[in-house]
CSV table of C-alpha atoms and ligand atoms in Angstrom, one decimal:
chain,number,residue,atom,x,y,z
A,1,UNK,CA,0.0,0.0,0.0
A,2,UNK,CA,2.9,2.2,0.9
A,3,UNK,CA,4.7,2.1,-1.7
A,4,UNK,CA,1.6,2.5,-4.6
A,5,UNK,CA,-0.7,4.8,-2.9
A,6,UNK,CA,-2.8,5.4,-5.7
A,7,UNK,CA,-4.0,2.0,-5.5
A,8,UNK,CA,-7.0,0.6,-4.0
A,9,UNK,CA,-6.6,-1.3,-0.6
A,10,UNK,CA,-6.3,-5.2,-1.3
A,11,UNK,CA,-9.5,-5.7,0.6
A,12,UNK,CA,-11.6,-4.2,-2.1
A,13,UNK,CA,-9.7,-5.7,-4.7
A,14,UNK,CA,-7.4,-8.4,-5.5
A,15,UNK,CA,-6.1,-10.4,-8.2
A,16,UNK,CA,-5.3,-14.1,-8.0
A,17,UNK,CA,-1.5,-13.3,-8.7
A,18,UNK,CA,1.1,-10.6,-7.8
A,19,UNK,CA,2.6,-10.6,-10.9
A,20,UNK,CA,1.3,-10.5,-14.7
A,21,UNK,CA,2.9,-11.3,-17.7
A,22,UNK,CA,4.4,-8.9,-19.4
A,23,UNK,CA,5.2,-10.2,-23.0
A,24,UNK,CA,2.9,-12.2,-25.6
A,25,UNK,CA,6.0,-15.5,-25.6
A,26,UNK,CA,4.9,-15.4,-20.8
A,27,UNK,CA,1.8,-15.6,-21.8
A,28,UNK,CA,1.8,-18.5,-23.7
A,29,UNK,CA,3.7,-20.4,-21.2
A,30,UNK,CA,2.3,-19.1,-17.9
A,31,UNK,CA,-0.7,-21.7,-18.0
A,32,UNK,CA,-2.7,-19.7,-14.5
A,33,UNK,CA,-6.2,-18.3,-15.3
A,34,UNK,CA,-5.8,-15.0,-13.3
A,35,UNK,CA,-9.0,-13.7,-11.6
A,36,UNK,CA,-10.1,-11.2,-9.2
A,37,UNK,CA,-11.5,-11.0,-6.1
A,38,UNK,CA,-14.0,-7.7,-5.7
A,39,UNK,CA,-15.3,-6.8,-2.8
A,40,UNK,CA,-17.4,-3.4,-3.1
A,41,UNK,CA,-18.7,-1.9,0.4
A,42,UNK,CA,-16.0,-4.0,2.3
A,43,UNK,CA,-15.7,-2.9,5.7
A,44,UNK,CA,-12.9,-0.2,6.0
A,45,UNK,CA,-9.5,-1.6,6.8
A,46,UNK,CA,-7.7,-0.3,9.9
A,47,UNK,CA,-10.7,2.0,10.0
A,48,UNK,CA,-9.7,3.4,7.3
A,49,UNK,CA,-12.8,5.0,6.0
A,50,UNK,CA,-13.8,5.5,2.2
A,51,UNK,CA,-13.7,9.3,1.3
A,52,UNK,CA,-17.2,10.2,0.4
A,53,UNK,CA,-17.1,12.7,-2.9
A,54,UNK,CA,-20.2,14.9,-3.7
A,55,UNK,CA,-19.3,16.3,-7.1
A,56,UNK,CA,-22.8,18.4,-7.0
A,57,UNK,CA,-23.7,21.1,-10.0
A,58,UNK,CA,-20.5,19.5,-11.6
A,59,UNK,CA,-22.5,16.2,-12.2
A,60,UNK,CA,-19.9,13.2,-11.8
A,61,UNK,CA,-17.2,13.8,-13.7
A,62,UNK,CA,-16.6,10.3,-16.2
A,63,UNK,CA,-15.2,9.6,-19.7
A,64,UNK,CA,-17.6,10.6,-22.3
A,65,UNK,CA,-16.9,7.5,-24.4
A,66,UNK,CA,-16.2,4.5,-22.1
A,67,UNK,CA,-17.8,6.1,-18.7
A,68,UNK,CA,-14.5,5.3,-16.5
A,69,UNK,CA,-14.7,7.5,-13.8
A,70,UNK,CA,-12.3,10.4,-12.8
A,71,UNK,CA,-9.5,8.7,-11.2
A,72,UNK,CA,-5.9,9.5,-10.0
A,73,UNK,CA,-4.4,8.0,-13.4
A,74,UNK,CA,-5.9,10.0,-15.4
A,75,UNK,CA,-3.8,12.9,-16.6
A,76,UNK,CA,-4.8,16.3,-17.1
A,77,UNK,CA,-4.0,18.9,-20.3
A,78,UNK,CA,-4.7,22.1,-22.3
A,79,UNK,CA,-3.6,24.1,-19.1
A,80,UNK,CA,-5.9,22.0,-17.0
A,81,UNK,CA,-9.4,22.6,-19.2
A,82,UNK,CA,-8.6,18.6,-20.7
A,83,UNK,CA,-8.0,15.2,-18.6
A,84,UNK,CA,-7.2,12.1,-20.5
A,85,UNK,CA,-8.9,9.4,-19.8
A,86,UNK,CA,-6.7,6.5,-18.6
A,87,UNK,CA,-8.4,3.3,-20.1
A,88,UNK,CA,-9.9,4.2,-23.5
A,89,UNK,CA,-6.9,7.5,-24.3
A,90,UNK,CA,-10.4,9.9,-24.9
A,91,UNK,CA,-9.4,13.8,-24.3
A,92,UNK,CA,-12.5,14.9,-22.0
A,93,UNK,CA,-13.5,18.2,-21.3
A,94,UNK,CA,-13.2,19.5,-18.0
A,95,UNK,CA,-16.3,21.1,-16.6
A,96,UNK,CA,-16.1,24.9,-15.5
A,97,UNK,CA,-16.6,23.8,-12.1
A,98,UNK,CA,-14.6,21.0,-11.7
A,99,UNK,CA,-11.0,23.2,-13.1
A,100,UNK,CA,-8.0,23.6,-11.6
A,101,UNK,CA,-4.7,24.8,-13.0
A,102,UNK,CA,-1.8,22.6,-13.3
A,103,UNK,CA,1.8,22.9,-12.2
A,104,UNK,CA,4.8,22.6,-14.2
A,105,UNK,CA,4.9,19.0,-14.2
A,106,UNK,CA,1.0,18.7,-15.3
A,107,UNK,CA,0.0,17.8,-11.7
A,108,UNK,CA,-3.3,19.7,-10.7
A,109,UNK,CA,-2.8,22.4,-8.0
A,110,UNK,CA,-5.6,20.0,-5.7
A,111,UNK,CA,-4.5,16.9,-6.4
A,112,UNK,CA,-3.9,16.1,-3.1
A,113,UNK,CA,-6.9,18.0,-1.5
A,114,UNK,CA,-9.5,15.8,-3.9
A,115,UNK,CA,-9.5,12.4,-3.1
A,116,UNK,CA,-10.8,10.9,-6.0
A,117,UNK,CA,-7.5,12.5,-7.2
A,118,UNK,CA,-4.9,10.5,-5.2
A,119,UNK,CA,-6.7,7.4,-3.5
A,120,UNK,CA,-7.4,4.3,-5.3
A,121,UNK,CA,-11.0,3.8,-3.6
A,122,UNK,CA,-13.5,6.6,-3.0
A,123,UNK,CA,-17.8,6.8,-3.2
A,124,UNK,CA,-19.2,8.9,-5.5
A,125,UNK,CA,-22.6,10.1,-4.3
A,126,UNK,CA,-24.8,9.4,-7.1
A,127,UNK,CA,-27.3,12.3,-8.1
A,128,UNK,CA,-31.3,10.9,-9.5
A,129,UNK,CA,-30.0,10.3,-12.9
A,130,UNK,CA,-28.2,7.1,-11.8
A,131,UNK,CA,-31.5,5.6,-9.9
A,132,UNK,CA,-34.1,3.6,-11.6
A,133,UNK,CA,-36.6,5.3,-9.0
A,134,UNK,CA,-35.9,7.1,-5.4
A,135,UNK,CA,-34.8,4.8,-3.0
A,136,UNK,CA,-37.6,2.4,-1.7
A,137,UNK,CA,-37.3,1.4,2.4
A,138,UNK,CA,-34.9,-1.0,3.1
A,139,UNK,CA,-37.2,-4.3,4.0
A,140,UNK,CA,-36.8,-7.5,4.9
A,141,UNK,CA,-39.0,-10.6,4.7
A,142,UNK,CA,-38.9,-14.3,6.3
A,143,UNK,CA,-39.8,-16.9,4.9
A,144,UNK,CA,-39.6,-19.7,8.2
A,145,UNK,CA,-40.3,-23.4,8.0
A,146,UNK,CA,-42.1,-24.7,10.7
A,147,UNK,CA,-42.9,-28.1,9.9
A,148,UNK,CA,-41.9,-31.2,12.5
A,149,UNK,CA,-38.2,-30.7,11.9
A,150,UNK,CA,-37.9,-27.5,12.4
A,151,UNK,CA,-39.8,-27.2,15.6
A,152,UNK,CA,-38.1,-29.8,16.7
A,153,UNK,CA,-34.5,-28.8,16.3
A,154,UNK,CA,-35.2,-25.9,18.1
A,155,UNK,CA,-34.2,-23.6,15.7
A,156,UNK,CA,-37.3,-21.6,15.4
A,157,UNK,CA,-36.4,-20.6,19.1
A,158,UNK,CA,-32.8,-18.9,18.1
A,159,UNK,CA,-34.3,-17.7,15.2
A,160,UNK,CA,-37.3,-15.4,17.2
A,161,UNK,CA,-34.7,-14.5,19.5
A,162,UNK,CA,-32.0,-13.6,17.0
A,163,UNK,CA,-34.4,-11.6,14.5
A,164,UNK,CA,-35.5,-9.9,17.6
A,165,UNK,CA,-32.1,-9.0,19.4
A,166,UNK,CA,-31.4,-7.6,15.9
A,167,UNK,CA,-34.2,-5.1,15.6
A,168,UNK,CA,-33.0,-2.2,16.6
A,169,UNK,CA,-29.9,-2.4,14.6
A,170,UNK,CA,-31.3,-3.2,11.3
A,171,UNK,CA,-30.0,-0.6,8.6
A,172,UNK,CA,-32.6,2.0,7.0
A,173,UNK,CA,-34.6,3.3,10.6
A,174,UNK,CA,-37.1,4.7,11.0
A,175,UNK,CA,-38.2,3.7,6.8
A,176,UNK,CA,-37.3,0.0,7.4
A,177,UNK,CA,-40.1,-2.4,6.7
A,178,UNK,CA,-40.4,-6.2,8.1
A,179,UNK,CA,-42.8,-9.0,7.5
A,180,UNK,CA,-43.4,-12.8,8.0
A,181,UNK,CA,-44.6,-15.7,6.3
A,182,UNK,CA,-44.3,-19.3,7.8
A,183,UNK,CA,-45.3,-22.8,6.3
A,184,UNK,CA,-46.0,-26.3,6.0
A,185,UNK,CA,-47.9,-28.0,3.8
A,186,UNK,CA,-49.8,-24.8,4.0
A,187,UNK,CA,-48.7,-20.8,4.0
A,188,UNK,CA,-49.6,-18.9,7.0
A,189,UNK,CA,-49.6,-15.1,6.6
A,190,UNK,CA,-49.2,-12.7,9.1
A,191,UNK,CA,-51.1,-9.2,9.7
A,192,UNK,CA,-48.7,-6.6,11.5
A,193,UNK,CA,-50.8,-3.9,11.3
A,194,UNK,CA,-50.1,-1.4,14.1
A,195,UNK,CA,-53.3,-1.2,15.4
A,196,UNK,CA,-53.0,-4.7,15.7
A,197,UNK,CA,-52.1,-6.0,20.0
A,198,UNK,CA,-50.8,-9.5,18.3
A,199,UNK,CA,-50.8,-10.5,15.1
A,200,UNK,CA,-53.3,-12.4,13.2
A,201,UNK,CA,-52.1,-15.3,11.3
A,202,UNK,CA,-54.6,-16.6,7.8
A,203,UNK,CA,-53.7,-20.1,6.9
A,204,UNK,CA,-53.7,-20.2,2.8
A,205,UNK,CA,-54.3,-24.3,1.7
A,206,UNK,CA,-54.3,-23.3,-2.1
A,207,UNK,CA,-50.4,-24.2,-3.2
A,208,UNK,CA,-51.3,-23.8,-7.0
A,209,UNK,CA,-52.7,-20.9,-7.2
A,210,UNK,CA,-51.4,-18.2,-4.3
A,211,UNK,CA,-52.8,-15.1,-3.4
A,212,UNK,CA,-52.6,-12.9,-0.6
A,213,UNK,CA,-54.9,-13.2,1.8
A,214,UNK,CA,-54.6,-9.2,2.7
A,215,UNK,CA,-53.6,-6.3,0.5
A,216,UNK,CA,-51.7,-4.9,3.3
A,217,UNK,CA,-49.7,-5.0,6.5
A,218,UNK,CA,-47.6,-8.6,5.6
A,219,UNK,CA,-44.9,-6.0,5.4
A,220,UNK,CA,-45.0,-3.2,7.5
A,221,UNK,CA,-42.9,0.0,8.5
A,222,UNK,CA,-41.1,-1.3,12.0
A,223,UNK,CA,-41.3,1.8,14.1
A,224,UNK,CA,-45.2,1.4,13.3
A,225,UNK,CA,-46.0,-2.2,14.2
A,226,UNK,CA,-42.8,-2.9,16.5
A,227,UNK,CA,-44.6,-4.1,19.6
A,228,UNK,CA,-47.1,-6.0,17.2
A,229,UNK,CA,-43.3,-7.7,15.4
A,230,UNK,CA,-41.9,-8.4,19.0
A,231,UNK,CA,-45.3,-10.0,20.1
A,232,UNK,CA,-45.0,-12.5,17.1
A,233,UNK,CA,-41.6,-13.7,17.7
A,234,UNK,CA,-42.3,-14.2,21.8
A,235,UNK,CA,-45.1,-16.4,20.5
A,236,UNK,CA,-43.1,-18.0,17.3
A,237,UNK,CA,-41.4,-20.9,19.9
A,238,UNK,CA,-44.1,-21.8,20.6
A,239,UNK,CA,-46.6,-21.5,18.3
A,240,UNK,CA,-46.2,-24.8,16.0
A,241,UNK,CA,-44.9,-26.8,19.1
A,242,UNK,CA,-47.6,-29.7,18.3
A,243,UNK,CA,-47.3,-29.2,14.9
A,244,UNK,CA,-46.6,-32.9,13.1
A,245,UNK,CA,-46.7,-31.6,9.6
A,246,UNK,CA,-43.7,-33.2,7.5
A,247,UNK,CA,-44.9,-31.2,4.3
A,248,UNK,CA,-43.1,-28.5,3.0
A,249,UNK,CA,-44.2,-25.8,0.5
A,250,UNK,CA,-41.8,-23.5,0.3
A,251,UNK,CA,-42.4,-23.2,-3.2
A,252,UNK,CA,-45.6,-21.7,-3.3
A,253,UNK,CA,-44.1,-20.0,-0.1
A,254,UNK,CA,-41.4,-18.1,-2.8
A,255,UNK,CA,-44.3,-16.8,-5.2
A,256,UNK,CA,-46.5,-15.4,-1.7
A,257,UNK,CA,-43.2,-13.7,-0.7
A,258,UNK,CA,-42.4,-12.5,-4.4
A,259,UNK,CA,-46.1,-11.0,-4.2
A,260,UNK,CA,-45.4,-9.3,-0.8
A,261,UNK,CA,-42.1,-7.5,-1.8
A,262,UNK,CA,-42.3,-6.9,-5.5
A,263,UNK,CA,-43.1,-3.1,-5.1
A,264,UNK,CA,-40.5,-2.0,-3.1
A,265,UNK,CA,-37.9,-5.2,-3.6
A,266,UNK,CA,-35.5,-5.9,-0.1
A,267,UNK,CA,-33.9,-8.8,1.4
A,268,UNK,CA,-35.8,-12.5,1.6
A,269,UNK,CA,-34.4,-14.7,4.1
A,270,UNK,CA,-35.3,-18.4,3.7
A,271,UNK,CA,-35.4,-20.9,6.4
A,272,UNK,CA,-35.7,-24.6,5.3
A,273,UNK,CA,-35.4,-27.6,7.1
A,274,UNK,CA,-37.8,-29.9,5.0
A,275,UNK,CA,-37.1,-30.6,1.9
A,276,UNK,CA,-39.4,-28.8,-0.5
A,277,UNK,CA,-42.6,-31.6,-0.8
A,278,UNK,CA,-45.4,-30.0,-2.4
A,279,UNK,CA,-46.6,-27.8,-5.0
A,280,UNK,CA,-44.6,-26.4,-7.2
A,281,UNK,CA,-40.5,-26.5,-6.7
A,282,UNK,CA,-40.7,-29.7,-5.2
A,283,UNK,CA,-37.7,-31.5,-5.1
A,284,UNK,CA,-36.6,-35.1,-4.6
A,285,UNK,CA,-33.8,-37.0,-2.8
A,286,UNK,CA,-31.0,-37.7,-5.5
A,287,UNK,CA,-28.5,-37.0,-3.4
A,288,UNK,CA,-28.6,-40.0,-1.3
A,289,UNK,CA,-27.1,-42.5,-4.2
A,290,UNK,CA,-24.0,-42.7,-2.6
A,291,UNK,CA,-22.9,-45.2,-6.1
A,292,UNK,CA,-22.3,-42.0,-7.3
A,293,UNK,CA,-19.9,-40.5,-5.4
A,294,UNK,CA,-16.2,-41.0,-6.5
A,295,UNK,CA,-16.7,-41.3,-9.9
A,296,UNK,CA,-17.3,-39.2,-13.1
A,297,UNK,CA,-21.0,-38.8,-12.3
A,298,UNK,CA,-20.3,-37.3,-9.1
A,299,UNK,CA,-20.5,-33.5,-10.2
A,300,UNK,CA,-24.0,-33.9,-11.5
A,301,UNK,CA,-25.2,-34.0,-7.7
A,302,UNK,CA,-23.7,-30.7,-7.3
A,303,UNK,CA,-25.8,-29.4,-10.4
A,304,UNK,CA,-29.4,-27.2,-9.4
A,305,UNK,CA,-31.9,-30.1,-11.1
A,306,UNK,CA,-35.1,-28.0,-11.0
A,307,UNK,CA,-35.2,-25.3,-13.1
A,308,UNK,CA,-38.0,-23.5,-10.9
A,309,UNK,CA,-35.3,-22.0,-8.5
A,310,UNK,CA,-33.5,-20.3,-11.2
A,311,UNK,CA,-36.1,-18.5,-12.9
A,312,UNK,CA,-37.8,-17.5,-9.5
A,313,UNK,CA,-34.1,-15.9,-8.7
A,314,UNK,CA,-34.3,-14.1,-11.9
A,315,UNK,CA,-37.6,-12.6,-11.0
A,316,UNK,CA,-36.1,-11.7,-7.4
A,317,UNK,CA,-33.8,-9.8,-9.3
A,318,UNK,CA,-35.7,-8.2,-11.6
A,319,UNK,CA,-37.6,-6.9,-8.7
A,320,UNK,CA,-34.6,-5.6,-6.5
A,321,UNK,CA,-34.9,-8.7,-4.3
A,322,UNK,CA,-31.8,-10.7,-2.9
A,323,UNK,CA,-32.6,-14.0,-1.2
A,324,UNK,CA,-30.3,-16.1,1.7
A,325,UNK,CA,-31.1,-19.3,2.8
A,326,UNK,CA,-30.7,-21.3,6.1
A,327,UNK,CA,-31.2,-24.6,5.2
A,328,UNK,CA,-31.1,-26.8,8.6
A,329,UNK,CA,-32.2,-30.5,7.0
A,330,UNK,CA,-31.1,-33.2,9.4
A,331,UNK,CA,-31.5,-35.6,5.7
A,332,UNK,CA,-30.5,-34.6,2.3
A,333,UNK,CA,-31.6,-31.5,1.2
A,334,UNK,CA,-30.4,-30.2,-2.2
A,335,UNK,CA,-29.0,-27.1,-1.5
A,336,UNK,CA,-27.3,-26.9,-5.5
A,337,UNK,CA,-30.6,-26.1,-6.6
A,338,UNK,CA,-32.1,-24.1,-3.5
A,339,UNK,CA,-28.7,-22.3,-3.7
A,340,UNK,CA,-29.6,-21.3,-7.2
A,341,UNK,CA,-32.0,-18.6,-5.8
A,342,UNK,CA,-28.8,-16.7,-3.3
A,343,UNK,CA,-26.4,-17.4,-6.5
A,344,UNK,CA,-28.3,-15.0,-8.9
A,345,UNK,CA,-29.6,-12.5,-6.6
A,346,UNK,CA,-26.7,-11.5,-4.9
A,347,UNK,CA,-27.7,-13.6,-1.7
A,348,UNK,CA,-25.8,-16.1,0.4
A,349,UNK,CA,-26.2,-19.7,1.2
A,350,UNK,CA,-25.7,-21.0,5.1
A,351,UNK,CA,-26.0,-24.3,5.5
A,352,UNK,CA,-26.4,-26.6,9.2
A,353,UNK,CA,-26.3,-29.9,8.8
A,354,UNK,CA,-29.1,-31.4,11.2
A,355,UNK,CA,-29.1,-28.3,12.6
A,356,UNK,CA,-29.5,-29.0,17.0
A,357,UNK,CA,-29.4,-26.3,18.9
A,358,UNK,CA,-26.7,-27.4,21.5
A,359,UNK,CA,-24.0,-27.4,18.6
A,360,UNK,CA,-24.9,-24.6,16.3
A,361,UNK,CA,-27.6,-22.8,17.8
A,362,UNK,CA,-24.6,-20.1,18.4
A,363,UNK,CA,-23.2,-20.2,14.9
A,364,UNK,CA,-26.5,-19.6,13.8
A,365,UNK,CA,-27.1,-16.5,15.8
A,366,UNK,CA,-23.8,-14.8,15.2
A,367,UNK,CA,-24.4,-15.3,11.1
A,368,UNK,CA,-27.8,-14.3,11.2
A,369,UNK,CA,-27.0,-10.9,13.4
A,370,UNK,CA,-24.4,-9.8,10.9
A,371,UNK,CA,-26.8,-10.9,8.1
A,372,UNK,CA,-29.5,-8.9,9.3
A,373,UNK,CA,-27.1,-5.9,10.7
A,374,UNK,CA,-24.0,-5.5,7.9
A,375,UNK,CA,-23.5,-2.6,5.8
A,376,UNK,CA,-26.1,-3.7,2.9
A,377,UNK,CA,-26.2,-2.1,-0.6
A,378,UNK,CA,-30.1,-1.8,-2.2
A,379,UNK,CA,-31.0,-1.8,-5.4
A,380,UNK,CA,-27.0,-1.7,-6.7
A,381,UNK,CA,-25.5,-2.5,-9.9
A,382,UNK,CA,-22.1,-3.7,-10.7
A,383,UNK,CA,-19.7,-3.0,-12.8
A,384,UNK,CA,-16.2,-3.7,-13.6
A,385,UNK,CA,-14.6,-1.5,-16.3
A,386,UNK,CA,-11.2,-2.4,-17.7
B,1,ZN,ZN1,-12.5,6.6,-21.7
């Protein structure tokens, strides 16, 4: 870092090598795919925080042809009213606001007063043009399982507790929004409304055709309906403790939560224990033919076989919704094709193997907190220009 200052902190980017090849005859004989590890919105290293830059009137200042942004190698000319742009060789124009004069050596007089100037990683703030709308409330929807399995594991229990310990930390107060569906062989919707003292749960039995059983208050604004929120996960322990159901729709439980959030888009965080039984996205144990393993039809296990979970995740994205899962199946459950829906949207997968309580009840709790409470970008695009 000392010694190339202009360059960004490893922690936001990295390649897979040190070194590249410099000459056509290395290249050919060098034989390692090189790759790059990106990590936007990374916490700051050594506190070292990301300089926020507000270019205002100015608008953000960018190559006109290949849209790099201004950075420190780009170079600057015509007595400072040109900067070059370093990856496509375009002379810009420098906007009236933006100009500075250059010293002898072509250096601007602020270069070392801007930022964006001299530092390899810096936030732009980003005026209307670059948002497909103004930003929505950060929201964030469960989707629990609570057939036999999981009740019994006890993870509905850490779970309640978790989600609640985490509510006053969640990002986007006092807009944040938060809702609840939990199912079986059946999908049980929850009203938050504030004037609500509990919630009210409506049990939905048709899996092929969803709908919503309310226009409203599934997701609502968390200052509003926080005591009604805190009063459904006291009771969430012990709500489906007789419940026997082995069934598990969580299928169907995908398109009611794709209904909930499509306006305003937001987090989905699956829990899954049972393996998905009825309606559609049901999926079947392949994973148990151990004859497989060890040989070359082993990697087909590892391949999503139900094409549902894909196109759902494109959906999600399409509607500015990332999805996790938790998926706590004490028998096979086949996480390459659940994963599907975290893969595309920008999500994560956690997996607990016959998930008890005793042994990862912790684990659970500290990956769920920072789940629920680390710096979250909404709505984002990514790039990478080169
Ligand atoms: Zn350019």
């Amino acid at each position: 870092m000392e010694a190339y200052p202009l360059n960004c902190h490893p922690r936001y980017f990295r390649l897979t090598t040190h070194a590249i090849p410099a000459s056509q005859s290395l290249v050919s004989r060098w034989h390692l795919p090189l790759g790059a590890v990106v990590h936007p919105l990374a916490e700051s290293p050594d506190g070292d925080e990301v300089p926020v830059i507000n270019f205002g009137s100015a608008g953000v200042i960018r190559c006109r042809r290949c849209r790099t942004y201004i950075n420190p190698y780009a170079t600057f000319a015509d007595a400072g009213r040109k900067w070059r742009c370093n990856l496509c060789a375009l002379l810009n124009d420098v906007p009236g606001e933006y100009f500075c004069g250059l010293d002898a050596s072509g250096r601007r007089y602020d270069t070392d007063q801007r930022p964006e100037l001299s530092k390899g990683t810096v936030e732009f703030v980003a005026p209307t043009e670059y948002m497909v709308r103004p930003p929505m409330p950060p929201s964030y929807f469960f989707i629990i399982d609570v057939s036999v399995s999981a009740v019994q594991s006890g993870l509905l229990e850490v779970v309640a507790k978790t989600i609640k310990s985490c509510l006053d930390e969640l990002p986007g107060f006092p807009r944040t929004q938060i809702g609840f569906l939990t199912f079986d062989s059946t999908l049980h919707f929850h009203n938050f409304k504030s004037s609500l003292s509990q919630p009210q749960m409506m049990v939905v039995t048709d899996l092929d055709d969803v709908f919503l059983p309310l226009p409203d208050d599934l997701l609502v604004n968390l200052v509003d309906s926080r005591h009604v929120v805190e009063s459904f996960l006291d009771s969430l322990p012990n709500m489906f403790h007789d419940n026997v159901n082995v069934e598990s729709a969580l299928g169907p439980a995908l398109k009611a939560a794709f209904m909930v959030m499509s306006q305003i888009g937001g987090k989905l965080l699956v829990f899954q224990s049972t393996l998905p039984s009825l309606g559609i996205g049901r999926l079947r144990l392949r994973g148990d033919d151990v004859r497989a393993y060890g040989t070359d039809k082993e990697h087909t296990l590892r391949v999503p076989e139900d094409s549902f979970y894909k196109q759902m995740a494109a959906e999600f994205t399409k509607y500015q919704i990332a999805v996790d899962i938790f998926s706590f199946s004490d028998k096979y459950s086949d996480i390459a094709s659940l994963g599907s829906l975290a893969k595309y949207t920008g999500g994560q997968v956690y997996h607990y193997a016959s998930f008890q309580t005793p042994t990862h009840g912790d684990k659970l709790k500290l990956e769920l907190s920072r789940d629920l409470t680390r710096e979250t970008a909404w709505e984002s695009v990514m790039r990478i220009r080169c």
